[in-house]
Amino acid sequence: MAQEVPAEDAAFLATLSTRPREKKWALGIIAISALCFILAAPYAKLPLPKVWAFIPIYESALVTNDLITAALLFGQFKILGSRSLCVLACGYLFTACIAVVHALTFPGLFAPAGLLGAGPQTTAWLYMFWHGGFPLFVIAYAFLKSENGSWRASDKRPLNAAVCAAATILLVALFAVVASLGREALPAIMQGNHYTPVMSGIVGSVWLLSLISVVMLYLRRPHSVLDLWLGVVMCAWLFDIALSAVLNAGRFDLGFYAGRIYGLVAASGVLLVLLLENGRLYARLAEAHQSEHRKSSELAAVNKELEAFSYSVSHDLRAPLRAIDGFSKALLNRLGPHSDNSERHYLDRIRTAAQRMGALIDDLINLSRITRAPLRAEQVDMTKMSRDILAELADAEPARKVTCSVGEGLVVNADPHLLAVLLRNLLGNAWKYTSRNAEAMIELGVNRVDGTQVFYVKDNGVGFDMTHAKNLFTPFHRLHTDAEFPGTGIGLATVHRVVCRHSGSIRAEAEPARGATFHFALEKS
């Protein structure tokens, strides 16, 4: 069964499945190419004038096309990580580089015998290496991209594109040395501008490699759009070799010119499709950017409304709560010491509820601010910050005996304000939930897990049952009643929000009557 391609990768030629319309276009182009080949084949040996400008024009266009194609394929390899794309990109780089050497060594173009120490056989052998080498890259691409008929969007065995490109250039240099300096060891395939009898067997082998590449592309399914158009390119490549090296008589005949035109068209095929794809991707990117801009504007408007709501909550609701608390206190003072206890009890409950409501509003506003506030990360001395917070807690309850242990040298890259909020909540909870212990213990330290700093706050307080902890970081979710331990249920939700702002993670471990430990990591550290 074919592997499902992730939605985020479906926009690339290497992952996009072929559609019937594209298949019809590809078959139509192959049919037209075959018809042109059939019409040209009987006249392949027809001598034509020597147009010396044709070679540099043709090979310059070829090199430009192949280099751009290689760059685009390397770009897709960087995004998708597919080894097959890297190999194919190297194949196009190979053809571009060897085409340069081929042009420089072409006899009579830049020098009577060609440059780079070329001899009569150098250019012809470079043509064989060129047209036999690229199909091998295509075969390797087809082999790597498919396994048991299923496409591997990114085989994650790492390949370095720069190293592969350097190896490809060295391979071209090796072929150039063999064709130039080692030409005496190679069979003679050219006699002047005409082929020797040995040429037939060698060029037949090269042509067969191209045919094998077409078969491999066909057999490795499912086919992507890139596979489809690469198959069209290799069919044109077959016609190129047949006209320019099999059916013709030598250089500067009809087959010589027609075959190279086929080669140029073949080189342009994948490039054209890649450029069209890049155009579509750019259009999608522009559309996505506009959509994100609209969403950002809407989000900014919502944030303004939230800020207005926060101001309303902090001002309009706090005022009546302060009035309720103040008038209740005034009533208590007027009742005097000889008043009914039930009256004083009711007024105390009113004041307590008003104060708790005020604390809840403050916590909700702080939670909202933490979500919206910009993150300004810097190196923070967590050891000093934690000790200062614990000292404040100890000053507030000097009668308590709490053993506090804070690890030395705890430094983290975080927003200092948000980190202080996180530590005040975690250490404050540890202080609160150890209040019933005669010998309370609070510890803050760090462990290294896979190279990441994972901090922990540990206490020996009342703990909690982990079966009830699935909503531990949900606002208003509490595991203890107000009668046991006062609170609003916002503290751990605030801690979770701070950790998320730092792209981190947090988890808890606890047992009833044996304390709790909160582990948290701040990825930006």
XYZ file of C-alpha atoms in Angstrom:
525
model
C 0.000 0.000 0.000
C 1.322 3.436 -0.864
C 2.478 5.621 1.963
C 0.391 8.700 2.604
C 2.251 11.885 1.852
C 2.060 14.498 4.613
C -0.098 17.498 3.702
C 2.766 19.942 4.218
C 4.893 18.049 1.636
C 2.154 17.622 -0.959
C 3.024 20.905 -2.681
C 6.332 19.598 -4.097
C 6.872 17.902 -7.453
C 8.704 15.069 -5.728
C 5.671 14.299 -3.553
C 2.714 15.448 -5.628
C 0.824 12.566 -7.258
C 0.249 12.670 -10.997
C -3.187 13.569 -12.331
C -4.787 12.286 -15.538
C -4.374 15.667 -17.250
C -0.632 15.700 -16.574
C -0.280 12.146 -17.861
C -2.043 13.113 -21.079
C 0.284 16.089 -21.538
C 3.356 13.913 -20.946
C 2.191 11.224 -23.382
C 1.376 13.907 -25.950
C 4.852 15.409 -25.706
C 6.470 11.965 -26.006
C 4.302 11.224 -29.053
C 5.288 14.517 -30.735
C 8.958 13.870 -29.926
C 8.707 10.358 -31.369
C 7.049 11.683 -34.522
C 9.815 14.286 -35.002
C 12.397 11.558 -34.436
C 10.778 9.291 -37.051
C 10.753 12.127 -39.575
C 14.382 13.087 -38.885
C 15.880 9.594 -38.586
C 16.086 8.807 -42.350
C 18.019 12.047 -42.922
C 20.311 11.761 -39.895
C 23.427 11.333 -42.090
C 22.625 14.320 -44.315
C 25.692 16.646 -44.230
C 25.027 20.232 -43.161
C 27.249 23.331 -42.987
C 29.598 23.673 -40.017
C 28.015 26.260 -37.740
C 30.729 26.746 -35.092
C 28.602 29.137 -33.068
C 26.027 26.358 -32.554
C 28.219 24.440 -30.051
C 28.893 27.288 -27.553
C 25.292 28.562 -27.811
C 23.825 25.093 -27.309
C 26.128 24.109 -24.454
C 25.857 27.500 -22.687
C 22.064 27.156 -22.686
C 22.416 23.552 -21.525
C 24.760 24.451 -18.668
C 22.482 27.290 -17.532
C 19.391 25.043 -17.576
C 21.100 22.213 -15.727
C 22.646 24.437 -13.057
C 19.289 26.094 -12.307
C 17.586 22.688 -12.214
C 20.262 21.352 -9.856
C 19.859 24.373 -7.555
C 16.069 23.944 -7.414
C 16.387 20.221 -6.690
C 18.972 20.855 -3.962
C 16.475 23.336 -2.494
C 13.746 20.696 -2.416
C 16.217 18.220 -0.918
C 16.955 20.690 1.885
C 13.242 20.965 2.654
C 12.176 17.319 2.239
C 15.407 15.554 3.182
C 14.969 12.911 0.471
C 18.237 11.257 -0.577
C 16.789 10.532 -4.002
C 16.374 14.275 -4.659
C 19.985 14.892 -3.673
C 21.155 12.219 -6.112
C 19.043 13.664 -8.940
C 20.330 17.168 -8.207
C 23.881 15.810 -8.419
C 22.958 14.256 -11.780
C 22.001 17.655 -13.200
C 25.128 19.204 -11.693
C 27.125 16.424 -13.369
C 25.664 17.198 -16.811
C 26.285 20.935 -16.382
C 29.934 20.485 -15.392
C 30.774 17.875 -18.023
C 29.069 19.997 -20.708
C 31.542 22.804 -19.862
C 34.488 20.431 -20.255
C 32.974 19.034 -23.454
C 32.746 22.518 -24.986
C 36.302 23.449 -23.964
C 37.758 20.297 -25.516
C 35.691 20.403 -28.736
C 38.245 20.343 -31.595
C 38.380 23.505 -33.653
C 36.140 25.549 -31.337
C 38.677 27.272 -29.054
C 41.830 25.533 -30.314
C 42.575 23.190 -33.245
C 42.705 20.112 -30.969
C 40.655 21.589 -28.103
C 41.749 22.932 -24.727
C 42.758 21.077 -21.531
C 45.240 18.874 -23.384
C 42.505 17.303 -25.476
C 43.125 14.911 -28.324
C 41.035 13.638 -31.262
C 39.083 11.211 -29.028
C 38.596 13.417 -25.937
C 35.343 15.149 -26.840
C 33.696 11.952 -28.115
C 34.585 10.054 -24.943
C 33.362 12.924 -22.778
C 30.057 12.693 -24.667
C 29.887 8.966 -23.783
C 30.688 9.626 -20.111
C 28.134 12.445 -20.101
C 25.279 10.539 -21.731
C 26.066 7.329 -19.876
C 26.542 9.025 -16.482
C 23.297 10.957 -16.206
C 21.070 7.855 -16.689
C 22.980 6.223 -13.821
C 22.009 9.135 -11.564
C 18.385 8.728 -12.704
C 18.504 4.987 -11.989
C 19.893 5.710 -8.514
C 17.140 8.295 -7.960
C 14.452 5.767 -8.951
C 15.984 3.084 -6.737
C 16.297 5.312 -3.654
C 12.909 6.993 -3.897
C 10.848 3.830 -3.701
C 10.746 0.770 -1.526
C 8.171 -1.964 -2.067
C 6.181 0.416 -4.219
C 5.816 3.032 -1.463
C 7.262 6.496 -1.735
C 9.638 7.605 0.992
C 9.078 11.346 1.390
C 12.296 11.716 3.367
C 14.665 8.864 4.006
C 16.328 10.420 7.029
C 19.791 8.976 6.528
C 21.655 12.282 6.402
C 23.381 13.507 3.248
C 25.385 16.702 3.015
C 24.483 18.502 -0.197
C 27.817 20.357 -0.333
C 29.789 17.127 0.030
C 27.694 15.417 -2.651
C 28.148 18.372 -5.009
C 31.917 18.378 -4.417
C 32.063 14.632 -5.090
C 30.138 15.157 -8.345
C 32.569 17.842 -9.509
C 35.507 15.563 -8.661
C 33.874 12.801 -10.718
C 33.651 15.162 -13.706
C 37.297 16.119 -13.208
C 38.221 12.420 -13.164
C 36.385 11.800 -16.450
C 38.113 14.846 -17.961
C 41.531 13.506 -16.938
C 40.741 10.034 -18.295
C 39.445 11.423 -21.599
C 42.384 13.839 -22.024
C 45.486 12.399 -20.389
C 44.394 8.776 -20.564
C 43.058 8.904 -24.122
C 45.741 6.560 -25.400
C 44.296 3.784 -23.230
C 40.786 4.264 -24.641
C 39.609 2.709 -27.932
C 39.473 5.110 -30.884
C 35.836 6.008 -31.602
C 36.431 9.025 -33.882
C 38.327 9.334 -37.146
C 38.272 12.998 -38.018
C 34.619 14.027 -37.830
C 33.331 10.490 -38.446
C 32.774 7.454 -36.223
C 34.863 4.290 -36.152
C 33.275 0.798 -36.055
C 34.012 0.613 -32.280
C 31.640 3.519 -31.742
C 28.525 1.395 -32.397
C 29.042 -0.935 -29.450
C 29.948 1.841 -27.011
C 27.110 4.172 -27.939
C 24.715 1.213 -27.920
C 25.653 0.590 -24.261
C 25.102 4.260 -23.444
C 21.702 4.220 -25.170
C 20.771 1.064 -23.245
C 21.490 2.823 -19.911
C 18.992 5.536 -20.845
C 16.402 2.905 -21.720
C 16.968 1.178 -18.367
C 16.432 4.503 -16.583
C 13.069 4.943 -18.324
C 12.031 1.409 -17.324
C 13.145 1.990 -13.709
C 11.140 5.198 -13.484
C 8.080 3.371 -14.811
C 8.415 0.406 -12.431
C 8.955 2.441 -9.249
C 5.441 3.387 -8.214
C 3.511 5.401 -7.184
C 4.685 8.075 -9.631
C 5.122 11.677 -8.576
C 4.892 14.631 -10.961
C 8.691 14.794 -10.925
C 8.886 11.126 -11.968
C 6.482 11.754 -14.837
C 8.409 14.666 -16.347
C 11.761 13.041 -15.682
C 10.484 10.113 -17.735
C 9.639 12.539 -20.567
C 13.167 13.965 -20.314
C 14.747 10.508 -20.528
C 12.640 9.633 -23.591
C 13.955 12.775 -25.295
C 17.416 11.743 -24.109
C 16.972 8.431 -25.973
C 16.097 10.314 -29.171
C 19.087 12.617 -28.592
C 21.579 9.743 -28.417
C 19.975 7.895 -31.325
C 20.125 10.899 -33.657
C 23.484 12.351 -32.624
C 25.517 9.187 -32.058
C 23.753 6.074 -33.460
C 21.988 6.908 -36.737
C 24.189 9.746 -37.974
C 27.606 9.532 -39.624
C 29.562 12.042 -37.553
C 29.780 15.699 -36.656
C 27.869 18.474 -38.426
C 25.190 16.365 -40.073
C 21.446 16.539 -39.495
C 21.550 13.957 -36.698
C 24.341 15.896 -34.960
C 22.292 19.102 -34.824
C 18.874 17.486 -34.259
C 20.148 15.248 -31.463
C 21.592 18.190 -29.555
C 18.367 20.125 -29.952
C 16.597 17.135 -28.393
C 19.165 17.250 -25.568
C 18.504 20.926 -24.936
C 14.742 20.342 -24.912
C 15.242 17.432 -22.519
C 17.344 19.601 -20.198
C 14.654 22.281 -20.232
C 11.749 19.929 -19.435
C 12.232 19.422 -15.700
C 13.450 23.009 -15.302
C 10.266 24.369 -16.868
C 8.069 22.264 -14.581
C 10.134 23.241 -11.517
C 9.862 26.932 -12.399
C 6.104 26.618 -12.878
C 5.897 24.846 -9.530
C 7.949 27.588 -7.869
C 5.560 30.131 -9.355
C 2.581 28.288 -7.897
C 4.313 27.970 -4.529
C 5.107 31.680 -4.547
C 1.453 32.451 -5.307
C 0.394 30.197 -2.420
C 2.948 31.891 -0.158
C 1.645 35.338 -1.093
C -1.928 34.200 -0.452
C -0.928 32.642 2.877
C 0.909 35.838 3.833
C -2.175 37.920 3.106
C -4.312 35.489 5.071
C -1.905 35.635 8.022
C -1.886 39.428 7.806
C -5.683 39.447 8.008
C -5.616 37.022 10.922
C -2.973 39.137 12.671
C -5.140 42.223 12.270
C -8.138 40.348 13.653
C -6.016 39.003 16.516
C -4.747 42.507 17.305
C -8.354 43.732 17.433
C -9.298 40.855 19.751
C -6.304 41.635 21.988
C -7.417 45.256 22.232
C -10.863 44.062 23.245
C -9.285 41.777 25.848
C -7.221 44.633 27.193
C -10.352 46.772 27.407
C -12.133 43.906 29.153
C -9.207 43.468 31.570
C -9.345 47.161 32.401
C -13.095 46.897 32.930
C -12.645 43.891 35.197
C -9.834 45.477 37.166
C -11.656 48.812 37.595
C -15.415 48.265 37.398
C -15.499 45.010 39.386
C -12.852 45.847 41.947
C -14.660 49.032 43.014
C -17.862 47.323 44.176
C -15.824 44.538 45.801
C -13.821 47.108 47.743
C -17.071 48.767 48.737
C -18.532 45.460 49.958
C -15.391 44.698 51.950
C -15.126 48.230 53.328
C -18.759 48.555 54.397
C -18.670 45.080 55.929
C -15.642 46.101 57.984
C -17.408 49.324 58.984
C -20.446 47.342 60.129
C -18.226 45.022 62.167
C -16.676 48.006 63.887
C -20.100 49.521 64.652
C -21.486 46.302 66.093
C -19.005 46.418 68.908
C -17.789 43.582 71.133
C -21.225 42.782 72.590
C -22.981 42.091 69.288
C -24.499 38.794 68.237
C -21.787 36.318 67.134
C -23.866 35.162 64.197
C -23.963 38.703 62.829
C -20.188 39.024 63.079
C -19.841 35.565 61.449
C -21.982 36.575 58.469
C -20.056 39.798 57.963
C -16.737 37.921 58.179
C -17.937 35.535 55.511
C -18.967 38.458 53.282
C -15.521 40.044 53.691
C -13.742 36.741 53.020
C -15.769 36.111 49.856
C -15.125 39.653 48.609
C -11.397 39.345 49.269
C -11.278 35.944 47.560
C -13.128 37.357 44.548
C -10.626 40.187 44.382
C -7.714 37.740 44.509
C -9.330 35.637 41.784
C -9.744 38.689 39.537
C -6.085 39.632 40.110
C -4.939 36.120 39.200
C -7.045 36.061 36.037
C -5.670 39.426 34.932
C -2.101 38.239 35.580
C -2.779 35.071 33.573
C -4.072 37.173 30.670
C -1.040 39.462 30.823
C 1.346 36.531 30.761
C -0.272 35.300 27.544
C -0.042 38.665 25.779
C 3.216 40.074 27.121
C 6.209 39.998 24.728
C 8.889 37.462 25.624
C 12.279 39.042 26.412
C 14.683 36.215 27.160
C 18.026 36.779 28.887
C 20.421 34.940 31.179
C 18.789 34.738 34.623
C 20.372 33.603 37.890
C 17.665 31.214 39.032
C 19.559 30.366 42.208
C 19.476 33.952 43.471
C 15.878 34.516 42.311
C 14.661 31.370 44.089
C 16.493 32.180 47.331
C 15.024 35.710 47.342
C 11.482 34.312 46.922
C 12.006 31.746 49.703
C 13.389 34.476 51.957
C 10.230 36.549 51.403
C 8.069 33.534 52.266
C 10.103 32.918 55.430
C 9.808 36.578 56.479
C 6.030 36.351 56.109
C 5.898 33.289 58.439
C 8.933 33.494 60.716
C 7.578 30.864 63.112
C 7.753 28.074 60.539
C 10.710 25.693 60.318
C 11.369 24.952 56.642
C 14.585 23.496 55.256
C 15.161 25.067 51.842
C 17.749 23.720 49.393
C 18.511 25.532 46.133
C 21.133 24.206 43.726
C 24.195 26.337 43.038
C 24.816 27.974 39.657
C 21.319 27.519 38.232
C 21.322 29.799 35.199
C 18.612 29.785 32.532
C 17.850 31.765 29.399
C 14.335 33.028 30.043
C 12.157 36.081 30.502
C 13.017 37.223 34.052
C 9.530 38.549 34.822
C 7.778 35.372 33.642
C 10.355 33.172 35.376
C 9.716 35.039 38.647
C 5.977 34.395 38.228
C 6.651 30.693 37.656
C 8.942 30.347 40.682
C 6.642 32.352 42.966
C 3.797 29.982 42.148
C 5.757 26.720 42.423
C 7.729 27.699 45.534
C 4.639 29.351 47.022
C 2.652 26.156 46.531
C 5.459 24.094 48.070
C 5.515 26.480 51.043
C 1.727 26.356 51.395
C 1.315 22.592 51.096
C 4.091 21.849 53.632
C 2.494 24.104 56.275
C 1.217 21.101 58.265
C 4.675 19.519 58.497
C 6.721 20.115 61.611
C 9.896 19.688 59.551
C 9.084 20.924 56.080
C 11.505 20.504 53.191
C 11.617 22.367 49.858
C 14.231 21.656 47.198
C 14.962 23.256 43.816
C 17.531 21.638 41.516
C 18.276 20.564 37.962
C 18.936 17.367 36.010
C 20.350 16.976 32.499
C 18.103 14.912 30.232
C 19.357 14.424 26.646
C 21.318 17.657 26.892
C 18.334 19.675 28.189
C 18.136 21.305 31.612
C 15.134 19.884 33.471
C 14.525 21.813 36.701
C 12.469 20.504 39.596
C 10.727 21.862 42.689
C 10.277 19.179 45.323
C 8.527 19.246 48.699
C 7.444 16.826 51.414
C 3.966 18.298 51.817
C 0.518 16.753 51.570
C 0.983 15.674 47.943
C -1.978 14.438 45.919
C -3.361 11.389 44.155
C -2.047 11.249 40.568
C -5.308 9.692 39.371
C -6.968 13.083 39.889
C -4.182 15.119 38.310
C -5.118 15.022 34.600
C -6.508 18.573 34.827
C -3.821 19.790 37.198
C -2.855 22.757 34.994
C -6.436 23.698 34.064
C -7.683 27.041 35.453
C -9.896 26.740 38.573
C -9.081 23.036 38.971
C -8.125 22.343 42.585
C -7.253 19.110 44.384
C -7.807 20.588 47.867
C -10.653 22.603 49.362
C -10.391 26.155 50.641
C -10.871 24.839 54.138
C -7.712 22.742 53.749
C -5.574 25.193 51.779
C -6.798 28.545 50.422
C -6.282 29.359 46.751
C -7.916 30.350 43.475
C -6.900 27.454 41.200
C -5.050 29.793 38.818
C -1.462 29.332 40.016
C -0.544 26.120 38.199
C -2.405 27.282 35.066
C -0.180 30.363 35.154
C 2.918 28.187 35.562
C 1.871 26.076 32.582
C 1.308 29.204 30.481
C 4.805 30.522 31.326
C 6.392 27.197 30.388
C 4.482 27.131 27.081
C 5.616 30.685 26.307
C 9.186 29.349 26.518
C 8.341 26.336 24.278
C 9.004 24.070 27.244
C 7.265 21.263 29.110
C 6.135 20.541 32.651
C 4.949 17.473 34.514
C 4.193 16.526 38.104
C 4.833 13.515 40.345
C 3.169 13.108 43.722
C 1.876 10.744 46.376
C -0.629 11.554 49.110
C 1.132 12.600 52.342
C 4.559 12.170 50.690
C 4.912 15.420 48.801
C 5.049 16.498 45.189
C 7.704 17.204 42.564
C 7.225 19.460 39.543
C 9.673 18.970 36.655
C 9.888 21.709 34.028
C 12.126 22.505 31.079
C 12.406 25.819 29.275
C 13.477 24.943 25.720
C 14.723 28.454 24.981
C 17.321 27.869 27.673
